[in-house]
Coordinates of C-alpha atoms and ligand atoms in Angstrom, one line a residue:
X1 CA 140.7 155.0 -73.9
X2 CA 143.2 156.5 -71.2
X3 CA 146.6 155.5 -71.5
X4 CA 148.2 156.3 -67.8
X5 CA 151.5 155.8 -65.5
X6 CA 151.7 154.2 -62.3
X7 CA 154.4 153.9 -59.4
X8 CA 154.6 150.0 -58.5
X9 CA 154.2 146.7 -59.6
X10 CA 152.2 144.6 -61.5
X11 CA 149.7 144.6 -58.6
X12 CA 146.8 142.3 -59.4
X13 CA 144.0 144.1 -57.9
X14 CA 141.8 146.6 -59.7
X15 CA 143.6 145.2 -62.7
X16 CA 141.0 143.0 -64.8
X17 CA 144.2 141.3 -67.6
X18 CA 147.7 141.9 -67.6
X19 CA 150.3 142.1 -70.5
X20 CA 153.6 140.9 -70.9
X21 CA 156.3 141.0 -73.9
X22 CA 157.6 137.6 -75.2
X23 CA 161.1 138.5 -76.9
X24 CA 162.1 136.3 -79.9
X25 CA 165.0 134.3 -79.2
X26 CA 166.9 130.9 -78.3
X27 CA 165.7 130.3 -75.8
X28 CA 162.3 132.9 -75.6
X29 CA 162.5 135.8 -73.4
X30 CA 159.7 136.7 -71.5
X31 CA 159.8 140.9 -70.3
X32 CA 158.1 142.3 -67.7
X33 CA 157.0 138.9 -65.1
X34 CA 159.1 139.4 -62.7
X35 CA 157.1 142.6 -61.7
X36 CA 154.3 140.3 -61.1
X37 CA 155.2 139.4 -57.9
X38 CA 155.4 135.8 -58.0
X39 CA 151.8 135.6 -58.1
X40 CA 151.7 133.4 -60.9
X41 CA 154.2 131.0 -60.0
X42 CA 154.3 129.3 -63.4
X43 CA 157.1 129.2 -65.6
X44 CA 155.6 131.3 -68.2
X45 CA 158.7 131.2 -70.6
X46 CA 158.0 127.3 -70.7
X47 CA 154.5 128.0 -71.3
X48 CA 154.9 130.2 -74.3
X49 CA 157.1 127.5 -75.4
X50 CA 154.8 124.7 -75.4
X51 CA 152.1 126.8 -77.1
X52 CA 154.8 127.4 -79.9
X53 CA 154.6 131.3 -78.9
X54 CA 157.4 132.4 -81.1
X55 CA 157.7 136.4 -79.9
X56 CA 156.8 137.5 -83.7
X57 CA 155.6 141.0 -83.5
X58 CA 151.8 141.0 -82.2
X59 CA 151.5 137.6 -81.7
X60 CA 149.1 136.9 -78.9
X61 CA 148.9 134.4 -76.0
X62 CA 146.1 134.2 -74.1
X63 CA 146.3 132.4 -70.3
X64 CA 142.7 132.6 -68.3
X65 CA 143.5 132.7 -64.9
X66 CA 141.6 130.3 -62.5
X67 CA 142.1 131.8 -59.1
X68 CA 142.5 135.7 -57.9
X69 CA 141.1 138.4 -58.9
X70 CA 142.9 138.9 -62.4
X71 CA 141.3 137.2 -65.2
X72 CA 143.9 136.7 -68.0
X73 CA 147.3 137.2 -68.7
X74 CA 148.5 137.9 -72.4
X75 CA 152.1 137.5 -73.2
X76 CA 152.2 139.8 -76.8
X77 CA 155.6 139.2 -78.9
X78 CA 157.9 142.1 -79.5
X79 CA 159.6 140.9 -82.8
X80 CA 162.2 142.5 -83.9
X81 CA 161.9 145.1 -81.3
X82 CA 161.6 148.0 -84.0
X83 CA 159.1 150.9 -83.6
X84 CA 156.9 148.9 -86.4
X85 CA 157.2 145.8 -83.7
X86 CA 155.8 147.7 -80.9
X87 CA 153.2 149.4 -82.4
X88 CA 152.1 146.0 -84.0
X89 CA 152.4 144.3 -80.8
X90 CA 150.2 147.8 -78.6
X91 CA 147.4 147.1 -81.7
X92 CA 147.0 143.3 -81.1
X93 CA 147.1 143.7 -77.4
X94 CA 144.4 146.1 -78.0
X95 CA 142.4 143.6 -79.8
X96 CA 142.4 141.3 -77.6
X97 CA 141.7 143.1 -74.0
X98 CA 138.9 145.2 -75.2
X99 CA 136.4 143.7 -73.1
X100 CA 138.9 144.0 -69.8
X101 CA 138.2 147.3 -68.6
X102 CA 141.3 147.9 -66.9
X103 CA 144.9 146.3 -68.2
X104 CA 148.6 146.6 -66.8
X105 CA 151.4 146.5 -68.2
X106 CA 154.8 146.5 -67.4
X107 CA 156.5 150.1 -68.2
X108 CA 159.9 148.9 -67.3
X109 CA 160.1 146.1 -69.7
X110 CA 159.3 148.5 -72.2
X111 CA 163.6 149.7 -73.5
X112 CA 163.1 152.4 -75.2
X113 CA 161.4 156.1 -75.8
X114 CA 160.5 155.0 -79.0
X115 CA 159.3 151.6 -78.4
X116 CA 157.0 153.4 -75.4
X117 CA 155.6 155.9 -77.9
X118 CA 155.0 153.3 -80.7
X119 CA 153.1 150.7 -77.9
X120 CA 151.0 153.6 -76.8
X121 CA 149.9 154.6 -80.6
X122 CA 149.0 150.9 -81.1
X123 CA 147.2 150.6 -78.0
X124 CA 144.8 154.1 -78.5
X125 CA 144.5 153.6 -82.9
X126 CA 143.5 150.2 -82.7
X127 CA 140.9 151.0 -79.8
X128 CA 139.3 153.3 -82.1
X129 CA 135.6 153.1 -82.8
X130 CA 133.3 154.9 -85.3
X131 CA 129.9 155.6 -84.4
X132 CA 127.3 157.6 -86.6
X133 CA 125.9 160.6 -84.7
X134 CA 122.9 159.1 -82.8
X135 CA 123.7 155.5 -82.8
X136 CA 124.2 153.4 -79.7
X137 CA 127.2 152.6 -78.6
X138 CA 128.4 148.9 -79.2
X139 CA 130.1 146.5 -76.9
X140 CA 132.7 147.2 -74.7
X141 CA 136.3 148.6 -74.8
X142 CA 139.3 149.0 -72.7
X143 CA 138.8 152.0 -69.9
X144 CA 142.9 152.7 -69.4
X145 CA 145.3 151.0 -69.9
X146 CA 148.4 151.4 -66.7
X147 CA 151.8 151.3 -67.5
X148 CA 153.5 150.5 -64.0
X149 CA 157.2 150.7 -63.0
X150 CA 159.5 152.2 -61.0
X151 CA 160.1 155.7 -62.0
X152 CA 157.2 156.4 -64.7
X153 CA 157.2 160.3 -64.2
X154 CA 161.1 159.8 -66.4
X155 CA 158.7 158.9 -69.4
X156 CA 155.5 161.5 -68.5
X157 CA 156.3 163.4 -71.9
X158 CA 157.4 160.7 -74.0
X159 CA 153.9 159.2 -73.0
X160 CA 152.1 162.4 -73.9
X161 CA 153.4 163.1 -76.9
X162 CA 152.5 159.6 -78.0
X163 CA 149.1 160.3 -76.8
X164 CA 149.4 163.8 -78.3
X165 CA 150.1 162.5 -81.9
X166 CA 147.2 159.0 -81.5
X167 CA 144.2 161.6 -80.6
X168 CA 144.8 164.0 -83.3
X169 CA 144.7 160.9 -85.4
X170 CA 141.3 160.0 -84.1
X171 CA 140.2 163.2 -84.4
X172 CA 140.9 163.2 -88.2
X173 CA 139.5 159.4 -88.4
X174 CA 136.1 160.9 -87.2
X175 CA 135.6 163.9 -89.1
X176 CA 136.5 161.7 -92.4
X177 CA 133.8 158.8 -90.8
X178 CA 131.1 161.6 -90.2
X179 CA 128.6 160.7 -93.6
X180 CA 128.4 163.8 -96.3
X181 CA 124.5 164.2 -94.8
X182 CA 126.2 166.1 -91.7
X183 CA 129.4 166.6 -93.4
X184 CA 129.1 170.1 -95.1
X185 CA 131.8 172.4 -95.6
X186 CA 130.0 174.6 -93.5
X187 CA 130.4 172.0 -90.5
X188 CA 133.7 171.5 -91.8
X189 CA 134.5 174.5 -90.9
X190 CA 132.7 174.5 -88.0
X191 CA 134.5 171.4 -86.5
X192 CA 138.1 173.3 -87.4
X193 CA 137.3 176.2 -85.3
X194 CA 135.9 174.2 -82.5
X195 CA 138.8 174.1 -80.3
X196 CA 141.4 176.3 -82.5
X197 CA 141.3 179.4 -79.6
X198 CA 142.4 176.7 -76.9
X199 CA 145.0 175.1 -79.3
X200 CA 146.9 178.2 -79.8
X201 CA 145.3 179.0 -83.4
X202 CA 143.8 181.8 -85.2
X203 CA 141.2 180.6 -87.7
X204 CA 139.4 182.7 -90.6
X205 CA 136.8 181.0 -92.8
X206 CA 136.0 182.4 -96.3
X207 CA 132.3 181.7 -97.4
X208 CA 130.9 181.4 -100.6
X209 CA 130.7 185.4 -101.5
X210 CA 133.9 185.8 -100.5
X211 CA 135.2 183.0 -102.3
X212 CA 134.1 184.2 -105.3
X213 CA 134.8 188.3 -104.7
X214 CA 138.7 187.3 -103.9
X215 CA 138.5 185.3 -107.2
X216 CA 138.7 181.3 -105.7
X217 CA 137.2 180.3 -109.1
X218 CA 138.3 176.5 -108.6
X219 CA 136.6 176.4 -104.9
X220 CA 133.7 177.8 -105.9
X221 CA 133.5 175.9 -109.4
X222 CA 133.5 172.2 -108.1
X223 CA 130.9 173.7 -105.4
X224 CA 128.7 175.3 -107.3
X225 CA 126.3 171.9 -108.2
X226 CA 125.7 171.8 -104.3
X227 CA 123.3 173.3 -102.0
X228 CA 125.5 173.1 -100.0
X229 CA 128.2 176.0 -100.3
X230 CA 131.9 175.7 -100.3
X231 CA 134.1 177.3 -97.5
X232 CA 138.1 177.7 -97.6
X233 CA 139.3 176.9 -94.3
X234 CA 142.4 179.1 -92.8
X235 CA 143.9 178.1 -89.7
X236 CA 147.5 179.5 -88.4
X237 CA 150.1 178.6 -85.7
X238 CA 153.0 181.5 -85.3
X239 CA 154.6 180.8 -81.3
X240 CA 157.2 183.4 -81.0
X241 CA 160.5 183.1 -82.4
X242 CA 159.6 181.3 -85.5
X243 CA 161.7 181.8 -88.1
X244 CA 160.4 179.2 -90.9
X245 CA 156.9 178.9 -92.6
X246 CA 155.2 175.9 -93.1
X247 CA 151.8 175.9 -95.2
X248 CA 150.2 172.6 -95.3
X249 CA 147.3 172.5 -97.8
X250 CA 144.9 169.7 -97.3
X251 CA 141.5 168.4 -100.0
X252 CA 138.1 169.1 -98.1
X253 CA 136.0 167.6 -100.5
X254 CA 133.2 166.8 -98.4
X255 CA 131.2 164.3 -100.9
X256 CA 133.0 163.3 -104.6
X257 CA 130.3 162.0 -106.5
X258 CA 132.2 162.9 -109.8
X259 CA 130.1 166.1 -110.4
X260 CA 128.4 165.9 -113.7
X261 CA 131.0 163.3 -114.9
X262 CA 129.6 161.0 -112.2
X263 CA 130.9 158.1 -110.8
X264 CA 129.1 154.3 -111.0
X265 CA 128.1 153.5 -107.3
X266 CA 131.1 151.7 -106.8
X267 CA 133.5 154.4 -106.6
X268 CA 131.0 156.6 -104.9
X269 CA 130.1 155.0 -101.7
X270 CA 133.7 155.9 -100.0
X271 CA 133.5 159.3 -101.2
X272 CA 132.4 160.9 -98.2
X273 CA 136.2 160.5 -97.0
X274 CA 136.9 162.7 -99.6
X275 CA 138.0 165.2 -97.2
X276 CA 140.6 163.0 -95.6
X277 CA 143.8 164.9 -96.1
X278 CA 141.8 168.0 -95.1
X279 CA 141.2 166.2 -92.0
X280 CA 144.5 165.6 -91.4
X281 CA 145.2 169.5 -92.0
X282 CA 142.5 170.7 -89.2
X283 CA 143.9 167.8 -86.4
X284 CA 147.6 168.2 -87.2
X285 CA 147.4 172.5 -86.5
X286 CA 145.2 171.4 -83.3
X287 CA 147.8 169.3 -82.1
X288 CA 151.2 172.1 -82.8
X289 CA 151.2 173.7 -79.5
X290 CA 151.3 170.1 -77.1
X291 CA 153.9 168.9 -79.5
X292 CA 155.8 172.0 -78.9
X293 CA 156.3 173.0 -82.3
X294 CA 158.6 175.7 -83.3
X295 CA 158.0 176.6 -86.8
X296 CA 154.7 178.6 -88.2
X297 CA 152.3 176.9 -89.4
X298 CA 149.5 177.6 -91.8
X299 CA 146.8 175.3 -92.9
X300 CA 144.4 175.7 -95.8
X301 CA 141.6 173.5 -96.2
X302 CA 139.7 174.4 -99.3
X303 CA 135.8 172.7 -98.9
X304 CA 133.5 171.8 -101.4
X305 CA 130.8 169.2 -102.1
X306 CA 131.3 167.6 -105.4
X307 CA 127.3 167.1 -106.9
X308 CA 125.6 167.2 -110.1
X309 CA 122.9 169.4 -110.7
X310 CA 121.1 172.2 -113.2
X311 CA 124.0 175.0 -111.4
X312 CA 126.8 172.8 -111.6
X313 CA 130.0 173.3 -113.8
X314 CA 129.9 171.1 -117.2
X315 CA 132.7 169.7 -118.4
X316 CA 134.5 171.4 -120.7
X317 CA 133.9 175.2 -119.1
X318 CA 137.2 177.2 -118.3
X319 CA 137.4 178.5 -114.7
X320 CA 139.8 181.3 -113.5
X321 CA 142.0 180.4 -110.1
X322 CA 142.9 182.4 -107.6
X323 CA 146.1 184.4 -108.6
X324 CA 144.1 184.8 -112.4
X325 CA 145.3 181.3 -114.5
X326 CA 142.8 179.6 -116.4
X327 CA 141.9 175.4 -116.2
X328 CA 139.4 173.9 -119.0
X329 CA 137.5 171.3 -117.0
X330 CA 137.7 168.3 -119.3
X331 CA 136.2 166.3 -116.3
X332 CA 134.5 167.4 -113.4
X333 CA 135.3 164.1 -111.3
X334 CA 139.6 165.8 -111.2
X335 CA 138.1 168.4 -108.9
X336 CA 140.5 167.8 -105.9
X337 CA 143.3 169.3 -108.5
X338 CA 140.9 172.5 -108.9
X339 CA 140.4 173.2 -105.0
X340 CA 144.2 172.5 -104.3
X341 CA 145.6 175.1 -107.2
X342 CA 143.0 177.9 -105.5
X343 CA 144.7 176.8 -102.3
X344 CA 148.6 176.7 -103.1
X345 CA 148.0 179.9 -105.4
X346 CA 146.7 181.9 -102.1
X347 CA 149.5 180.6 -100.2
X348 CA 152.3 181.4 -102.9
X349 CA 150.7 185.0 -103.2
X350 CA 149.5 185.8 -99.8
X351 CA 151.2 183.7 -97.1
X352 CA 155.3 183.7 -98.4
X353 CA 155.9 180.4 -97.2
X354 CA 159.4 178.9 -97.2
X355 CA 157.7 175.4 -98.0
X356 CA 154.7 174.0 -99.2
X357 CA 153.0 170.3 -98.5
X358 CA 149.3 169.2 -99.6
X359 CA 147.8 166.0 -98.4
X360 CA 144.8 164.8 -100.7
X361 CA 143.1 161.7 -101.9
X362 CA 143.7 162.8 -105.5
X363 CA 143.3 159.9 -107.8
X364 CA 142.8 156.6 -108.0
X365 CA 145.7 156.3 -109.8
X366 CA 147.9 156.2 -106.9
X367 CA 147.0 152.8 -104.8
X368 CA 146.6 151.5 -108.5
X369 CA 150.3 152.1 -108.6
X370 CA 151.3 151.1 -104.9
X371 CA 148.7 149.4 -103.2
X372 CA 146.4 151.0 -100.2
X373 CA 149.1 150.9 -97.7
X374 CA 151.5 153.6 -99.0
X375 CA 150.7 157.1 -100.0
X376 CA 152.6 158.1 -103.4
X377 CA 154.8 161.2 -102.4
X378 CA 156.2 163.8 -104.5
X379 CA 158.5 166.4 -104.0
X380 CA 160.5 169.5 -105.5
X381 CA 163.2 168.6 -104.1
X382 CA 165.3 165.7 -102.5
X383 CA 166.2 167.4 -99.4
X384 CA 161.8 167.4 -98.6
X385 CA 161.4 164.3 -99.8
X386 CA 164.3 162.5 -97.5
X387 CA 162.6 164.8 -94.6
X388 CA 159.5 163.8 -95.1
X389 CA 160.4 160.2 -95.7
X390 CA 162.0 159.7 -92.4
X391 CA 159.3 161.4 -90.9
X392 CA 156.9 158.6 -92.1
X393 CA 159.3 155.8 -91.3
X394 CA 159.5 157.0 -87.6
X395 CA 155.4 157.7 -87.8
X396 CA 154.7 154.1 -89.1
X397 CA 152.6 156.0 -92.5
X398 CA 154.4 154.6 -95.8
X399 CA 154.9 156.6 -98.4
X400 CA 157.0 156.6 -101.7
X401 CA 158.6 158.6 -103.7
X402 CA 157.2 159.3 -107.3
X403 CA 158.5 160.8 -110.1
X404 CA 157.1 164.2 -111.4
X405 CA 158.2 163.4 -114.9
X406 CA 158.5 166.5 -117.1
X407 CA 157.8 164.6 -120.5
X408 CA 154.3 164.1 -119.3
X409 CA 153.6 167.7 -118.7
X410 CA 152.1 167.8 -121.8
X411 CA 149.6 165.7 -121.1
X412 CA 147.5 168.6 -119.4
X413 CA 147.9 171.4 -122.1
X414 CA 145.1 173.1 -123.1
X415 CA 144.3 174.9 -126.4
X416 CA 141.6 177.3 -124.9
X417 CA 143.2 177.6 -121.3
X418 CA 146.4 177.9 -119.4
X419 CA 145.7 174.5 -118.1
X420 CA 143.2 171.3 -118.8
X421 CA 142.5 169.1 -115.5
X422 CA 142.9 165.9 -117.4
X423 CA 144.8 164.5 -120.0
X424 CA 143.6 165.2 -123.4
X425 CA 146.2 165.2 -126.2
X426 CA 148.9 163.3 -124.5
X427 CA 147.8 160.0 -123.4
X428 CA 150.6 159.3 -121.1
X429 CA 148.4 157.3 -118.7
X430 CA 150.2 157.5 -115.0
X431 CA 147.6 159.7 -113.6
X432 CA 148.5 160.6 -110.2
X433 CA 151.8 162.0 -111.9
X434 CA 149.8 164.1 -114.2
X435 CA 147.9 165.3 -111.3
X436 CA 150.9 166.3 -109.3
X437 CA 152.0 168.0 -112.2
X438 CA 149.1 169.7 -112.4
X439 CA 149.3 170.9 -108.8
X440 CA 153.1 172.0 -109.4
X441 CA 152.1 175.1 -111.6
X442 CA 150.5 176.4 -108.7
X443 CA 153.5 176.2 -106.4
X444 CA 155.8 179.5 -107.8
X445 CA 158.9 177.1 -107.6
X446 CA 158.9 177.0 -104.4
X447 CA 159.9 174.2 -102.3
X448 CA 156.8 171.8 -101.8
X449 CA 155.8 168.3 -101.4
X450 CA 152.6 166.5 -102.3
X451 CA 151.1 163.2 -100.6
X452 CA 148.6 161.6 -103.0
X453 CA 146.9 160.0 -99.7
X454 CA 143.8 158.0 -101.9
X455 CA 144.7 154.3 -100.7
X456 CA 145.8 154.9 -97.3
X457 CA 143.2 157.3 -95.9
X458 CA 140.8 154.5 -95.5
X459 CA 140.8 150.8 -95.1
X460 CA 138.4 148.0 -95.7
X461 CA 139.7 146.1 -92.7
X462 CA 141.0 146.3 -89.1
X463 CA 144.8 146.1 -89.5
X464 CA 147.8 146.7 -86.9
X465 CA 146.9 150.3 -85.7
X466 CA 144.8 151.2 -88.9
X467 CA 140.9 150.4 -88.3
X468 CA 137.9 149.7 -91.1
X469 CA 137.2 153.3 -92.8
X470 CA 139.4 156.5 -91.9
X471 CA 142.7 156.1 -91.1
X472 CA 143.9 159.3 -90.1
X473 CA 146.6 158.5 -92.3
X474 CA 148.9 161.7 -92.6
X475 CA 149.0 163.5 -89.5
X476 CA 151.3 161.4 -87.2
X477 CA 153.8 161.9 -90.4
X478 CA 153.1 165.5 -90.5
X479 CA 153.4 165.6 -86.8
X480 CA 156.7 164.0 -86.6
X481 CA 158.1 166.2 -89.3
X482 CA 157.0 169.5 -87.9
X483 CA 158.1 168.4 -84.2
X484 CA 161.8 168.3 -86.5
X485 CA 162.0 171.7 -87.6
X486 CA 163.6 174.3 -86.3
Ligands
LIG501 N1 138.6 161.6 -105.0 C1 138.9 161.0 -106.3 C2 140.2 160.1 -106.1 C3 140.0 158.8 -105.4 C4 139.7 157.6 -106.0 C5 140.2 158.8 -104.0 C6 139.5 156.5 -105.3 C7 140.0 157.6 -103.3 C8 139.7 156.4 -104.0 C9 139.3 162.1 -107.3 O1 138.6 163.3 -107.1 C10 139.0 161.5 -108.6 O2 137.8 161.3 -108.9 N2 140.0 161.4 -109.4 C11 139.8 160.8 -110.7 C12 140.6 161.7 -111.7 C13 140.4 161.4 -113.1 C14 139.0 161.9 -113.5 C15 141.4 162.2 -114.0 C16 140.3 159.4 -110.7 O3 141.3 159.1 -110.1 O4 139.7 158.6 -111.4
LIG502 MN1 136.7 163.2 -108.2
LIG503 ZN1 137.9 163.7 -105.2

C-alpha cells in the first residue's frame, strides 16, 4: 500500500472513498469536510449524530454515496486525540476501505506530527497481508491512500519516517510468517544480506565450521539435531561521527520444536515465529540510515533450527559458550537462552559496546505473567529501562518492567557446570525471570536490556494495527529509541 501527499482538496474524482475524523465532543466535531467542497451538502455532524457516532477512537461510519463518482464516505473517530487514538483510528479505516482502491483523506485536519505519523502506521500495519511463497493472492486491498491539503511538502518527512518505521515492520512480519520448510538459518541469513549494501550496512555471516572453530558452542549445540545448519548473523551500522555503540542481539530460532525435550503439538505449531525478535534485529539495522540514525549500531542474530534427532544434544550434556563458560542443558526446549549467551558473550568480548538490548521470544512464562499484548522488559539499569519505555509508549509496543530478582539466581546453579539452563534445585517458578537471569551472566555488567517478546510477536487475531500471526512487534520501539540517541 502507498501512502502519498497531495496539493488540493478533497477532490472527488479518481478518489474511489473518502475519510473524515469525527472528534468526540458536545456537540461532535467533524474534521476535515469542509475540504470537500460542498459536494456533499449534507450536514454530516447531524448525521453522525443520528447514527449515535460517538468519535471513540476507530469507530467507523460508513455513508454509500448515491450519485458522483465517489462511492462512500467514512467518518473514523479520533478519541482522545492521542497517538494510540490515531493509530487506532488509521487501522480501522484500513479495515474498512480495503476494497476502495484509492482513498483521500484530509491532511489538514490531521493537528499534529505525531498524530500524522501514528494514522499512517495504522493505515500501512493493518493493510498487511501474509501470503505463503507461491500462493495466489486474495481479494483486494487499498492501492494509496492520498493525504490532501494545502502545504503537504511541510509534513514530506514526518510522512516518511512514518512509512520508514511501518515497512520495516512488515518486513519483520514476513520473514517471521515465512514457514520453517523455507525458513533456514541459511535463508535467514540470506534475507539479512539482501538489501544490507543499499541500506548502509556491512554484513558477515559465520557458518557452521566457523561457528564451531571460534568456540559458539550454544549456536552450534541447539543446531546440531538439524540438517539444517546454524548461522550467526552480523550486521553493522557505524555513519561517521558516532560516538556511542549500540549492539542489539535478536533469537533466530528458525523452528522450536523443543529439541529432544519436545513440545506436544500445541505449543509447536507457532514455533516457526521463533525467530521473531531476530526478525526485528535484521529490519530495524535495514531501516538506520532513512531514519537518520546517529549512533553505531551492531546486530547479532544467532540462527538455529531447534529439532530432535540421532546428532542432537540430550539433555543433561554440558556445552562450552563463546568466551569459554560452561551451561548443563537440563532441557533442550530453553535453547533461546543458549544462542543468546553465545551472542552477548561475542559482543561483550569482541564488539565493546556502551549498551546491550536482546529481543527474543524466550518463554512462555512471560504472556503467562502479562498477557500477549505486552512484552516483559528488563533492564540493568533504570536510566535504560525509562529509555526504552518511552520509546514504546511513543511506538504504540507495550512493554513492562520486570524484576531480575537476585534471590532467584540460584535457581539456575549447576553442580557440573558454570550454569544449568533451567531451574533445577531452586524451584522458584517465575521463569522468564530466571531466564533473564540467565542471559545477565553473559552481559560483563554492562548496561543492557532484555525484551522477553513471546506474547506480542504474534497474534491470533486482527487487532488495531497488529494483524493474525507476526507482529513485527519490536522494531518500531527499537526504531524510536535509536532515532533518540545521540
Ligand atoms: N520459544 C519458546 C518460548 C515461547 C513459548 C515462545 C510460547 C512463544 C510462545 C522457548 O524456547 C521455550 O520453549 N521456553 C521454555 C523454557 C522452559 C523449558 C524452561 C518455556 O517457556 O516453556
Ligand atoms: Mn524452546
Ligand atoms: Zn524457543
Amino acid at each position: 500500500v502507498a501512502v502519498l501527499l497531495r496539493t488540493g482538496v478533497l477532490d472527488v474524482p479518481g478518489v474511489d472513498a473518502v475519510s473524515v475524523f469525527a472528534v468526540p465532543g458536545e456537540p461532535l466535531r467533524i474534521d476535515g469536510a469542509d475540504a470537500l467542497s460542498g459536494q456533499l451538502g449534507s450536514d454530516l455532524t447531524g448525521l453522525a449524530e443520528r447514527q449515535e457516532h460517538k468519535g471513540d477512537a476507530g469507530a467507523v461510519l460508513e455513508l454509500p454515496m448515491s450519485s458522483g463518482p465517489l462511492r462512500r464516505l467514512v467518518i473514523v473517530g479520533t478519541g482522545d486525540g492521542g497517538t494510540v487514538a490515531w493509530r487506532k483510528a488509521g487501522s480501522a479505516l484500513a479495515r474498512r476501505t480495503k476494497s476502495d482502491p484509492v482513498v483521500a483523506l484530509p491532511l489538514d485536519a490531521v493537528p499534529t506530527d505525531e498524530a500524522l505519523a501514528a494514522l499512517v502506521e495504522g493505515l500501512v500495519l493493518a493493510s498487511y497481508r501474509f501470503r505463503a511463497e507461491g500462493a495466489e493472492p486474495k481479494g483486494s486491498t487499498t492501492e494509496r491512500y492520498e493525504l490532501v491539503g494545502t502545504e503537504p511538502q511541510l509534513r514530506q518527512a514526518v510522512l516518511d519516517a512514518a512509512l520508514h518505521r511501518a515497512r520495516a515492520t512488515l518486513r519483520a512480519r514476513d520473514l517471521t510468517n515465512t514457514p520453517s520448510l523455507v525458513k533456514t538459518p541459511s535463508w535467514l541469513a540470506a534475507r539479512a544480506l539482501d538489501g544490507a549494501e543499499s541500506a548502509g550496512l556491512t554484513a558477515r555471516v559465520r557458518d557452521e565450521r566457523e561457528l564451531a572453530a571460534e568456540g559458539f558452542g550454544g549456536v552450534v549445540a541447539v543446531g546440531m539435531g538439524s540438517t539444517r545448519p546454524p548461522r550467526l548473523i552480523e550486521l553493522s551500522y557505524a555513519p561517521a561521527g558516532a560516538t556511542r555503540h549500540v549492539v542489539l542481539v535478536g533469537k533466530g530460532i528458525t523452528f522450536d520444536s523443543g529439541g529432544l525435550s519436545l513440545k506436544p503439538n500445541e505449543g509447536m505449531v507457532s514455533m516457526k515465529t521463533d525467530m521473531g525478535g531476530g526478525a526485528a534485529v535484521i529490519a530495524t539495522m535495514a531501516a538506520l540510515r532513512d531514519l537518520g540514525v546517529t549512533v553505531k549500531v551492531t546486530g547479532l542474530v544467532p540462527a538455529a533450527e531447534n529439532l530432535p534427532s540421532g546428532t542432537a544434544q540430550r539433555p543433561s550434556d554440558v556445552i562450552r559458550h563463546y568466551g569459554g563458560r560452561t551451561t548443563e542443558v537440563l532441557n533442550t526446549d530453553a535453547e533461546g537462552r543458549l544462542v543468546l549467551a553465545d551472542a552477548l558473550a561475542y559482543a561483550v568480548e569482541r564488539l565493546a559496546p556502551d549498551v546491550i538490548v536482546d529481543v527474543a521470544t524466550l518463554t512462555g512464562a512471560a504472556p503467562f505473567a502479562l498477557g500477549r499484548r505486552h512484552a516483559a522488559l528488563y533492564a540493568s539499569t533504570d536510566d535504560l529501562a525509562v529509555e526504552l519505555a518511552a520509546a514504546a509508549a511513543e511506538a504504540g509496543e507495550r512493554v513492562w518492567r520486570m524484576p531480575l530478582v537476585e534471590d532467584y539466581r540460584a535457581a539456575i546453579d549447576s553442580r557440573v557446570a558454570d550454569l544449568a539452563n533451567t531451574g533445577s534445585n531452586l524451584a522458584v517458578s517465575g521463569g522468564s525471570i530466571t531466564a533473564a537471569l540467565f542471559l545477565r551472566e553473559f552481559t560483563g555488567g554492562l548496561p543492557w536490556a532484555h525484551l522477553d517478546i513471546a506474547g506480542p510477536a504474534r497474534s491470533d487475531s486482527d487487532e488495531d494495527e497488529v494483524t493474525k500471526g507476526a507482529t513485527g512487534y519490536g522494531v518500531r520501539l527499537l526504531l524510536r529509541w535509536l532515532e533518540g540517541m545521540r
